[in-house]
CSV table of C-alpha atoms in Angstrom, one decimal:
chain,number,residue,atom,x,y,z
A,1,ARG,CA,-8.2,129.5,67.1
A,2,GLY,CA,-10.8,127.3,65.5
A,3,VAL,CA,-12.3,125.5,62.7
A,4,GLY,CA,-15.6,126.1,61.0
A,5,LEU,CA,-18.0,127.6,63.5
A,6,LEU,CA,-15.9,126.4,66.5
A,7,ARG,CA,-13.8,129.2,67.8
A,8,VAL,CA,-11.7,129.5,71.0
A,9,GLY,CA,-10.4,132.7,72.5
A,10,GLU,CA,-8.5,133.1,75.7
A,11,LEU,CA,-9.2,135.7,78.3
A,12,VAL,CA,-6.0,136.9,80.1
A,13,LYS,CA,-5.0,139.9,82.1
A,14,GLU,CA,-1.8,140.6,80.2
A,15,LYS,CA,-1.5,139.2,76.7
A,16,GLU,CA,2.3,139.3,76.5
A,17,THR,CA,2.9,137.3,79.6
A,18,MET,CA,-0.4,135.2,79.5
A,19,THR,CA,-0.9,136.3,83.1
A,20,PHE,CA,-4.4,135.5,84.4
A,21,PHE,CA,-6.2,137.5,87.0
A,22,GLU,CA,-5.5,136.8,90.7
A,23,ARG,CA,-7.9,134.3,92.3
A,24,GLU,CA,-9.3,137.0,94.6
A,25,GLU,CA,-10.6,138.9,91.5
A,26,HIS,CA,-13.0,136.0,90.6
A,27,ALA,CA,-12.5,136.8,86.9
A,28,GLY,CA,-14.0,133.5,85.7
A,29,GLN,CA,-17.0,133.7,87.9
A,30,ARG,CA,-17.6,137.3,86.9
A,31,PHE,CA,-17.4,136.4,83.3
A,32,GLN,CA,-19.8,133.5,83.7
A,33,ALA,CA,-22.3,135.7,85.6
A,34,THR,CA,-22.0,138.5,83.1
A,35,ALA,CA,-22.5,136.2,80.2
A,36,LEU,CA,-25.6,134.6,81.7
A,37,ARG,CA,-27.1,138.1,82.2
A,38,ASN,CA,-26.5,138.6,78.5
A,39,GLY,CA,-28.1,135.3,77.5
A,40,LEU,CA,-24.9,133.4,76.9
A,41,ALA,CA,-23.6,130.2,78.6
A,42,PHE,CA,-20.0,129.0,78.5
A,43,TYR,CA,-18.4,125.8,79.7
A,44,GLY,CA,-16.2,126.1,82.7
A,45,THR,CA,-12.7,124.7,82.7
A,46,LEU,CA,-9.7,124.2,85.0
A,47,TYR,CA,-7.7,127.0,83.4
A,48,GLY,CA,-7.4,130.5,84.8
A,49,SER,CA,-6.4,131.0,88.4
A,50,ARG,CA,-7.1,127.3,89.2
A,51,ARG,CA,-4.4,126.1,86.8
A,52,ALA,CA,-1.0,125.0,88.0
A,53,PRO,CA,1.5,128.0,87.8
A,54,GLY,CA,3.8,126.1,85.4
A,55,LEU,CA,1.0,125.9,82.8
A,56,ARG,CA,0.2,129.6,82.2
A,57,ARG,CA,-3.2,129.8,80.4
A,58,GLY,CA,-6.1,132.2,80.5
A,59,LEU,CA,-9.7,131.4,80.7
A,60,PRO,CA,-10.7,129.7,77.4
A,61,LEU,CA,-13.8,131.1,75.6
A,62,PHE,CA,-15.4,128.4,73.5
A,63,LEU,CA,-17.9,129.5,70.8
A,64,MET,CA,-19.8,126.5,69.5
A,65,PRO,CA,-23.0,127.7,67.8
A,66,PRO,CA,-25.2,125.1,66.1
A,67,ILE,CA,-24.5,124.4,62.5
A,68,CYS,CA,-28.0,125.6,61.6
A,69,ILE,CA,-27.4,129.1,63.0
A,70,THR,CA,-28.6,132.0,60.8
A,71,ARG,CA,-26.7,135.2,59.9
A,72,ALA,CA,-29.1,137.2,62.1
A,73,GLU,CA,-28.4,134.8,65.0
A,74,ILE,CA,-24.7,135.1,64.5
A,75,ASP,CA,-25.0,138.9,64.6
A,76,ASP,CA,-27.0,138.6,67.8
A,77,LEU,CA,-24.4,136.3,69.3
A,78,VAL,CA,-21.6,138.7,68.5
A,79,GLU,CA,-23.4,141.6,70.0
A,80,ARG,CA,-24.1,139.7,73.2
A,81,LEU,CA,-20.5,138.6,73.4
A,82,ASP,CA,-19.3,142.1,72.8
A,83,ALA,CA,-21.5,143.4,75.6
A,84,THR,CA,-20.4,140.6,77.9
A,85,LEU,CA,-16.7,141.3,77.3
A,86,SER,CA,-17.2,145.1,77.8
A,87,GLU,CA,-19.1,144.6,81.1
A,88,TRP,CA,-16.7,142.0,82.3
A,89,GLU,CA,-13.7,144.2,81.6
A,90,GLU,CA,-15.3,147.1,83.3
A,91,SER,CA,-16.1,145.0,86.4
A,92,LEU,CA,-12.4,144.1,86.7
A,93,GLY,CA,-11.2,147.6,86.0
A,94,VAL,CA,-9.5,146.6,82.7
A,95,VAL,CA,-9.3,149.3,80.1
């Protein structure tokens, strides 16, 4: 989802059911820690395991680069995001 440079993805355990990870897996915290290690920062939300069961949603991933971002910086951002997602999935045992 998104408009212009603003993009939103959603991290879930199972795409078909929109099931999020169990609270004990600390998926949101793991993602934030992994992102910070890769030089990225994301806003926290009340989605994921903290959300009411009736409102099944995953962890939103908001990408909001500055409008003055260069092509090289976009490439760097995408590489860092790819590394973050790969490391995060590995830490949770997602294949």
